Coordinates of C-alpha atoms in Angstrom, one line a residue:
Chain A
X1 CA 43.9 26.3 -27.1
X2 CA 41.5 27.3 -29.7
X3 CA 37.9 25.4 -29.8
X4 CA 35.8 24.9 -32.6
X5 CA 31.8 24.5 -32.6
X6 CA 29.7 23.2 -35.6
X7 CA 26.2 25.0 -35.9
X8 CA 24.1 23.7 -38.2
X9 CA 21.0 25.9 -39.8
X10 CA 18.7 25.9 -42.1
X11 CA 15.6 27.1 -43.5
X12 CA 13.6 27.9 -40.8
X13 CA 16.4 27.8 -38.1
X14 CA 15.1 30.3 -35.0
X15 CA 17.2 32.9 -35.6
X16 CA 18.0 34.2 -32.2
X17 CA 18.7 30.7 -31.0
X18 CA 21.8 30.4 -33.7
X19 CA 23.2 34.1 -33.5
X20 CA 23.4 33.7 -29.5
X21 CA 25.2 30.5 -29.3
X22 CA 27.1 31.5 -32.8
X23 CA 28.3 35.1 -31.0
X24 CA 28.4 33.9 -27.6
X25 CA 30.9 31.3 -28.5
X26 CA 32.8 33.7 -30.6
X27 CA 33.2 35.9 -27.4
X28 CA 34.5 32.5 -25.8
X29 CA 37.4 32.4 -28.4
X30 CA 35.4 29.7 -29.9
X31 CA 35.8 29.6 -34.0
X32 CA 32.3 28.5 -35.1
X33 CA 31.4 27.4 -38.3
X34 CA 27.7 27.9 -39.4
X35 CA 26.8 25.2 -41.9
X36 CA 23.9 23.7 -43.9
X37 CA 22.9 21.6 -47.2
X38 CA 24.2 24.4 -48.7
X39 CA 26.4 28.0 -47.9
X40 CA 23.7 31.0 -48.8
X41 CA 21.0 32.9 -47.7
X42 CA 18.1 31.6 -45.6
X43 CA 15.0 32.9 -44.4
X44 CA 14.9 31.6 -40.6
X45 CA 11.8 30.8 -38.3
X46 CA 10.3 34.8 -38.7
X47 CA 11.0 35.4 -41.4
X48 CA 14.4 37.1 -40.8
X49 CA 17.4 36.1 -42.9
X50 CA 21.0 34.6 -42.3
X51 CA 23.7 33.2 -43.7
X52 CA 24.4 29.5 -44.0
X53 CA 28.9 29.6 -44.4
X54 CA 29.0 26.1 -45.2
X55 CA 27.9 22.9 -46.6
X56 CA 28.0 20.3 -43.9
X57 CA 30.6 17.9 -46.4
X58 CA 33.2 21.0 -46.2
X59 CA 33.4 21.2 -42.2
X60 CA 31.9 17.8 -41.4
X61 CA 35.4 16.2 -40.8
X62 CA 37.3 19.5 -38.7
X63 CA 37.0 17.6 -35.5
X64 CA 34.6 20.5 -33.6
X65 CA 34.7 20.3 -30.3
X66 CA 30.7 20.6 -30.0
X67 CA 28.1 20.2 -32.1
X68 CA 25.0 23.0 -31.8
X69 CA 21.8 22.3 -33.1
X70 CA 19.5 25.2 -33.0
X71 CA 15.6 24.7 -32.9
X72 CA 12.4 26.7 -35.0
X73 CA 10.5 23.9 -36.1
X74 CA 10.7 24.4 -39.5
X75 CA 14.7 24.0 -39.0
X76 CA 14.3 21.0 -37.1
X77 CA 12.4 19.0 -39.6
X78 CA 14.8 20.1 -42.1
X79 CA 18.1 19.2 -40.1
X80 CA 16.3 16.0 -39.7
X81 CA 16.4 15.3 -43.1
X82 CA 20.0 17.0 -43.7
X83 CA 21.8 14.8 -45.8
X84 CA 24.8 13.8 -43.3
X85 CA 23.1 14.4 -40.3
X86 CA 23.3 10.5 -39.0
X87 CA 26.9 9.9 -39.7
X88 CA 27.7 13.5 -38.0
X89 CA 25.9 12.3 -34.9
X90 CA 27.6 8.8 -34.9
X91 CA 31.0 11.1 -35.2
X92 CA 30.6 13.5 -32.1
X93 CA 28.9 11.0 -29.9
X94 CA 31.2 8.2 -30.4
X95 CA 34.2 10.5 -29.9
X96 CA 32.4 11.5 -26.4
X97 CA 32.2 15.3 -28.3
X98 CA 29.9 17.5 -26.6
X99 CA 26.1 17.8 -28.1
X100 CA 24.1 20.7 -28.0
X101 CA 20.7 20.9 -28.5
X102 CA 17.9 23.4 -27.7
X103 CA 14.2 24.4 -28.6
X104 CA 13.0 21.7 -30.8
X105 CA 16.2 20.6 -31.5
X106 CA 16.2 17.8 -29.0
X107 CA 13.7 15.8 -31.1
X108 CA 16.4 15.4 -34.2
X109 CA 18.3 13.7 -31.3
X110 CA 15.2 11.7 -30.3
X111 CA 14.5 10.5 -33.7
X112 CA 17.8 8.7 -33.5
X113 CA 17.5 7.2 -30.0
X114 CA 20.6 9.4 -28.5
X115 CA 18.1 10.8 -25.7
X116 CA 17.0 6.9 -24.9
X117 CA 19.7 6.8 -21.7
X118 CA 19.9 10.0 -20.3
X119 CA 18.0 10.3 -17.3
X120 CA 16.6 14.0 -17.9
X121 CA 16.3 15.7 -20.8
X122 CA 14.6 19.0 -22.0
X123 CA 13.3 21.0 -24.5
X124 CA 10.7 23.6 -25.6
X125 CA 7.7 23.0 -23.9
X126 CA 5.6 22.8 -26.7
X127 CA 7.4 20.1 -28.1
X128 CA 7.4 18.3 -25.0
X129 CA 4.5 16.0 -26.4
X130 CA 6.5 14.6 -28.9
X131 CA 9.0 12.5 -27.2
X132 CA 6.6 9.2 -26.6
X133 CA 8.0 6.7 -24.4
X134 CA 11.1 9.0 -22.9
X135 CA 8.4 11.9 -22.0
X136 CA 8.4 10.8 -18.6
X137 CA 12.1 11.8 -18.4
X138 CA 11.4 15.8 -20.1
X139 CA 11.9 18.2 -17.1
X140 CA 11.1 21.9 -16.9
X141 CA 14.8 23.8 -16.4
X142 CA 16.3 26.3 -18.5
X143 CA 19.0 23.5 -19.2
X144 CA 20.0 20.4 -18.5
X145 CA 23.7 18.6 -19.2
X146 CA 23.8 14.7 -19.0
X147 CA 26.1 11.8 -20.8
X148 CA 27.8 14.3 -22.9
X149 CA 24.5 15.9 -24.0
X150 CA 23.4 19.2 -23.2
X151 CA 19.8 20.7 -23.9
X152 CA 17.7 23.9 -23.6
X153 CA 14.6 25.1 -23.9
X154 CA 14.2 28.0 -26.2
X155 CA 15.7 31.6 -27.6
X156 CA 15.1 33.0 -23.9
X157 CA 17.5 30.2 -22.1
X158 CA 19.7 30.4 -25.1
X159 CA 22.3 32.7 -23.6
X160 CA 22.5 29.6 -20.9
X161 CA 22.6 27.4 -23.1
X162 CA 25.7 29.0 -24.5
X163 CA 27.1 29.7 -21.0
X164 CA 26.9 26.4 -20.9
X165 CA 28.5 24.8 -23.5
X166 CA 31.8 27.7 -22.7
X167 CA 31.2 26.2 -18.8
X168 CA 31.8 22.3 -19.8
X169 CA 34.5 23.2 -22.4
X170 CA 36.4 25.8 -21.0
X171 CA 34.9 26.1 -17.3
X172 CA 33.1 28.6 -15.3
X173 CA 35.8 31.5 -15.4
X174 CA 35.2 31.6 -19.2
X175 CA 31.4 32.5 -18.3
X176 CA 31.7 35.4 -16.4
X177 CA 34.6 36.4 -17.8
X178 CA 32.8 37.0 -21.2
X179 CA 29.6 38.1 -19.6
X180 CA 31.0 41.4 -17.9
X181 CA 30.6 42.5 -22.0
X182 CA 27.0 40.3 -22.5
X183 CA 25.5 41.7 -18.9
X184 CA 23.0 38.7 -19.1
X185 CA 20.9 37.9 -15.8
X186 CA 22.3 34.4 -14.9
Chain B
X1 CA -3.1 46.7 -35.9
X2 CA -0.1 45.9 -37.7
X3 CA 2.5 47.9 -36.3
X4 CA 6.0 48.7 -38.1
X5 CA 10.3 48.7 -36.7
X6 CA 13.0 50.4 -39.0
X7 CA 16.1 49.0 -37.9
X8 CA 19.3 50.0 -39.1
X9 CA 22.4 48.0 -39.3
X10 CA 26.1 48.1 -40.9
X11 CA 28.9 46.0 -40.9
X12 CA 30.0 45.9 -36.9
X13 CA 26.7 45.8 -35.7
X14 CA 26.5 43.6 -32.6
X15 CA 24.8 40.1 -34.1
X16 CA 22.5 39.1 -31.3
X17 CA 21.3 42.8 -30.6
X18 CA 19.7 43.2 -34.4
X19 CA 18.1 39.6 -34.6
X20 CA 17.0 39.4 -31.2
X21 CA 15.3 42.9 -31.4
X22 CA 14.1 42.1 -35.1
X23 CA 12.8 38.1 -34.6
X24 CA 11.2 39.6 -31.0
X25 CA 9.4 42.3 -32.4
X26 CA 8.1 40.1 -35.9
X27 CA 6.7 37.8 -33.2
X28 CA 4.7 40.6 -32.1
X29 CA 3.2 41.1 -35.4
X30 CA 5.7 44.1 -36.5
X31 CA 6.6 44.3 -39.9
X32 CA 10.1 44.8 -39.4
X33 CA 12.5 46.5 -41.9
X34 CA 16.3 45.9 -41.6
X35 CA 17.6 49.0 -43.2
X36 CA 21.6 50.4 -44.1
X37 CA 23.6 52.1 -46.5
X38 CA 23.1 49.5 -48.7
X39 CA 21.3 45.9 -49.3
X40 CA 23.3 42.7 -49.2
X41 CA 25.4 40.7 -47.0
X42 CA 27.6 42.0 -43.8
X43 CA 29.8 40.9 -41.1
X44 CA 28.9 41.5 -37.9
X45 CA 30.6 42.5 -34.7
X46 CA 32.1 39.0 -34.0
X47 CA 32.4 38.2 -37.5
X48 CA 29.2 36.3 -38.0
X49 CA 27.7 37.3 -41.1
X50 CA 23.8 39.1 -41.5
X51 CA 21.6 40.7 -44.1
X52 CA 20.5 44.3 -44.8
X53 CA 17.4 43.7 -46.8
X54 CA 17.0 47.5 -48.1
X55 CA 19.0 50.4 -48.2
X56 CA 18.0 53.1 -45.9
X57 CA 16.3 55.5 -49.0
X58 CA 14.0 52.7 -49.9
X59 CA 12.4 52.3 -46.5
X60 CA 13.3 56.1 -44.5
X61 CA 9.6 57.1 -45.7
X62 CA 7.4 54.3 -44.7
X63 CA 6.4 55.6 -41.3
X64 CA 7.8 53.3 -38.9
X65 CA 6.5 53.0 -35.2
X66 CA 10.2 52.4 -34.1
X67 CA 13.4 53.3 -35.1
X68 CA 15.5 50.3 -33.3
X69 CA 19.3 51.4 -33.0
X70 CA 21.8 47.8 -32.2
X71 CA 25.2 48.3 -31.1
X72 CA 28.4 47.2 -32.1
X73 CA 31.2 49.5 -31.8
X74 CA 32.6 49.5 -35.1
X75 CA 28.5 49.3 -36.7
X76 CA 27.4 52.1 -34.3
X77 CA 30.4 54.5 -36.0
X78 CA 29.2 53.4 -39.5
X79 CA 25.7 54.6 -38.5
X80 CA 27.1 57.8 -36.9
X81 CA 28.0 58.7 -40.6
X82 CA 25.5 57.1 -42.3
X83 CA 24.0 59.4 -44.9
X84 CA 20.5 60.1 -44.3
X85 CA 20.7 59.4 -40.3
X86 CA 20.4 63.2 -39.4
X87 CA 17.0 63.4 -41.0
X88 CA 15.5 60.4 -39.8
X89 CA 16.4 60.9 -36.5
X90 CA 14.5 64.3 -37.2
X91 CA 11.7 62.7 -38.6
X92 CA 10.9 60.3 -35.7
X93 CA 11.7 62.6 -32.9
X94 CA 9.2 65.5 -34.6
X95 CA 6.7 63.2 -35.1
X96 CA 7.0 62.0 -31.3
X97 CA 8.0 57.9 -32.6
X98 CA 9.7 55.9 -30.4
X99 CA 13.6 55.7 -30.9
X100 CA 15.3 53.2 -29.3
X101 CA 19.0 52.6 -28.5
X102 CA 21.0 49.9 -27.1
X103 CA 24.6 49.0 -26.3
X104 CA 27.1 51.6 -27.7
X105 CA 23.9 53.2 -30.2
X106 CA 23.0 55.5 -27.6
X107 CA 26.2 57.5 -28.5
X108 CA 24.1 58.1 -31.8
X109 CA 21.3 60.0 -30.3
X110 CA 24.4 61.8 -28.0
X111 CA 26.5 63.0 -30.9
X112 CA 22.8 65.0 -32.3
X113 CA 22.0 65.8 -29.3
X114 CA 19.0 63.9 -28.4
X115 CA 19.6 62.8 -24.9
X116 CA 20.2 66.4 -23.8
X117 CA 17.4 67.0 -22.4
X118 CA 16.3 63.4 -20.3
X119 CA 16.4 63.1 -17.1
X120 CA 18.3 60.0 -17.2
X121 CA 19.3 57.1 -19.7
X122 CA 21.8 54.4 -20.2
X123 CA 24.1 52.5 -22.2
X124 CA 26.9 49.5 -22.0
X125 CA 28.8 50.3 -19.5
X126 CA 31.5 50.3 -21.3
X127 CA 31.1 53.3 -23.4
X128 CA 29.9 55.6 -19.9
X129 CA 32.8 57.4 -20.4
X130 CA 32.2 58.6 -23.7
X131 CA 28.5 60.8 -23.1
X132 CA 30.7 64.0 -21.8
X133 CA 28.6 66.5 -19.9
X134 CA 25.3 64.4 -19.8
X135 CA 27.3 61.6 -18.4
X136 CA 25.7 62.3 -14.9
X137 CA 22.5 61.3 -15.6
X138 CA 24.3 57.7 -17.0
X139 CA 22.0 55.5 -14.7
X140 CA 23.3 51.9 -14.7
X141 CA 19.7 50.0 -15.2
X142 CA 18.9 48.0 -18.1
X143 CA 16.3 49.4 -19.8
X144 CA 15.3 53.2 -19.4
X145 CA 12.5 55.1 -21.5
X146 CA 12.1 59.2 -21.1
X147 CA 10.5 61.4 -23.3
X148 CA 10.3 58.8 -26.3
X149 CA 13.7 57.7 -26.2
X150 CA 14.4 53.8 -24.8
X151 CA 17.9 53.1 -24.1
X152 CA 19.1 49.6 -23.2
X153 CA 22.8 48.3 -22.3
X154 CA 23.9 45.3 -24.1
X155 CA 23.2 41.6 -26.0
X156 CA 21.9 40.0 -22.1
X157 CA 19.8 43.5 -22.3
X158 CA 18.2 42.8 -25.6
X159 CA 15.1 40.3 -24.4
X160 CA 14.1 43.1 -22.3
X161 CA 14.6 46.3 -24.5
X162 CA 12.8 44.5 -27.3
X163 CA 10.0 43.6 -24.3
X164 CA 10.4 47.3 -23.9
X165 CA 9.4 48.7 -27.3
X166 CA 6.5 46.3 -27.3
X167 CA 5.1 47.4 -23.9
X168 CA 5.2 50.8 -25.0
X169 CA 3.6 50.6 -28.1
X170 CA 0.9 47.3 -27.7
X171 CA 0.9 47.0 -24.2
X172 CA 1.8 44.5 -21.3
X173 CA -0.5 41.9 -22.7
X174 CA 1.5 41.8 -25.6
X175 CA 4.8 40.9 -23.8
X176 CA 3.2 38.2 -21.7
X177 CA 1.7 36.3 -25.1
X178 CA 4.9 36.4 -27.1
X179 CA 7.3 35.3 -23.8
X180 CA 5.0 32.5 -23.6
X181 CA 7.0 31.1 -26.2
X182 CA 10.5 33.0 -25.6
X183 CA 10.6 31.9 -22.4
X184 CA 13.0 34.6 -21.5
X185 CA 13.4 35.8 -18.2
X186 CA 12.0 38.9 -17.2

């Protein structure tokens, strides 16, 4: 069985946080399409740049079996505005697909009330202001995994976070299977 | 201070080792340089594409703090015969600059010679075999520095080699401020 993950990115995407989930996943057998507004070159959260493969409208509909949402604040306030991004949402949540966010990331979920039930979520700590009535519910681990949503806290848990996503998708042989090659402390 | 990495890269270069070293050491103020045969776009180890910004002429001259070495099987033998690699590695080990190497790069500094002459050093495991007389002194930690040469052993390694570089060049405090917000575990 082949699985499929949809990354989306963007100007100011945190680099690290989309080439570990994008390569981890690879590792997994995962085939994972990095898309955007728009295919091309962005600059990400410092400055470093990456490659967008996709417009969201070419992959939106290929039935990925998760859907990762890297943070960098600057990338979150632009994938909140990413033409697309409410319908996408609608798609993978009411087909009980996995959703993955870390970083800042969690608050594009917020904005659309899809943290409102869980009873933990987190996310960066910096961010953690920003959640308003649900703030009670942020807790400090690396990651947390409830109602078919899965969250992180920033480019140091995102090998986790990865492990993760391969652990709930293809289980926990996956994980250390591919991490004999990563040799990251878990 | 504003302190300068040259890192090289080629197609086959391990993804998470170049961006995590690169977007690491920018958040410690470096000025980082992502340097190959040639500017434009690349593919990666596990296909995921990157950017060289500069071919290796442009920048060789700019007196870098740190050469930063990713691995990558398949990029690490495109920088073993990368032209212009014998004389940098000249240039930085005269002048006493730190060199680092991680994952399968460490075979670079092996094939000139460099590691020769430390008492110990590592790599990915994988590749042990492949270090021939020296291999002895193969030590499996994850980060070792000796006589201006850092050596690290794979993508879970890369938090912690980048840490490395940092440490030796800015100091502790350094690493502390700018895991604050990496929130990697060390």
């Amino acid at each position: 069985m082949i699985y499929s993950a949809l990354l989306l990115a963007a100007a100011g995407t945190e680099e690290m946080e989309a080439i570990i989930a994008a390569d981890v996943l690879v590792r997994a057998g995962f085939r994972v399409d990095i898309a955007g507004l728009e295919s091309g070159i962005v600059k990400g959260s410092r400055g470093i740049s990456f490659v967008i493969d996709h417009s969201l409208s070419e992959v939106k509909d290929a039935g990925h079996d998760v859907l990762v949402l890297p943070g960098g604040l600057g990338g979150v306030e632009n994938l909140i505005s990413l033409p697309g991004i409410d319908s996408l949402l609608e798609d993978f949540s009411s087909s009980k697909r996995l959703i993955a966010a870390i970083c800042a990331a969690p608050l594009i979920l917020h904005r659309r009330g899809y943290l409102n039930k869980l009873p933990e979520f987190t996310s960066h700590p910096s961010v953690r202001g920003q959640f308003g009535d649900i703030s009670e519910r942020w807790v400090d681990k690396r990651t947390v995994y409830k109602n078919g949503i899965l969250t992180s806290q920033g480019p140091g848990t995102a090998f986790e976070f990865a492990f993760e996503i391969i652990r709930i998708i293809c289980g926990d042989k996956k994980v250390s299977e591919i991490n004999s090659g990563i040799l990251a402390r878990v």
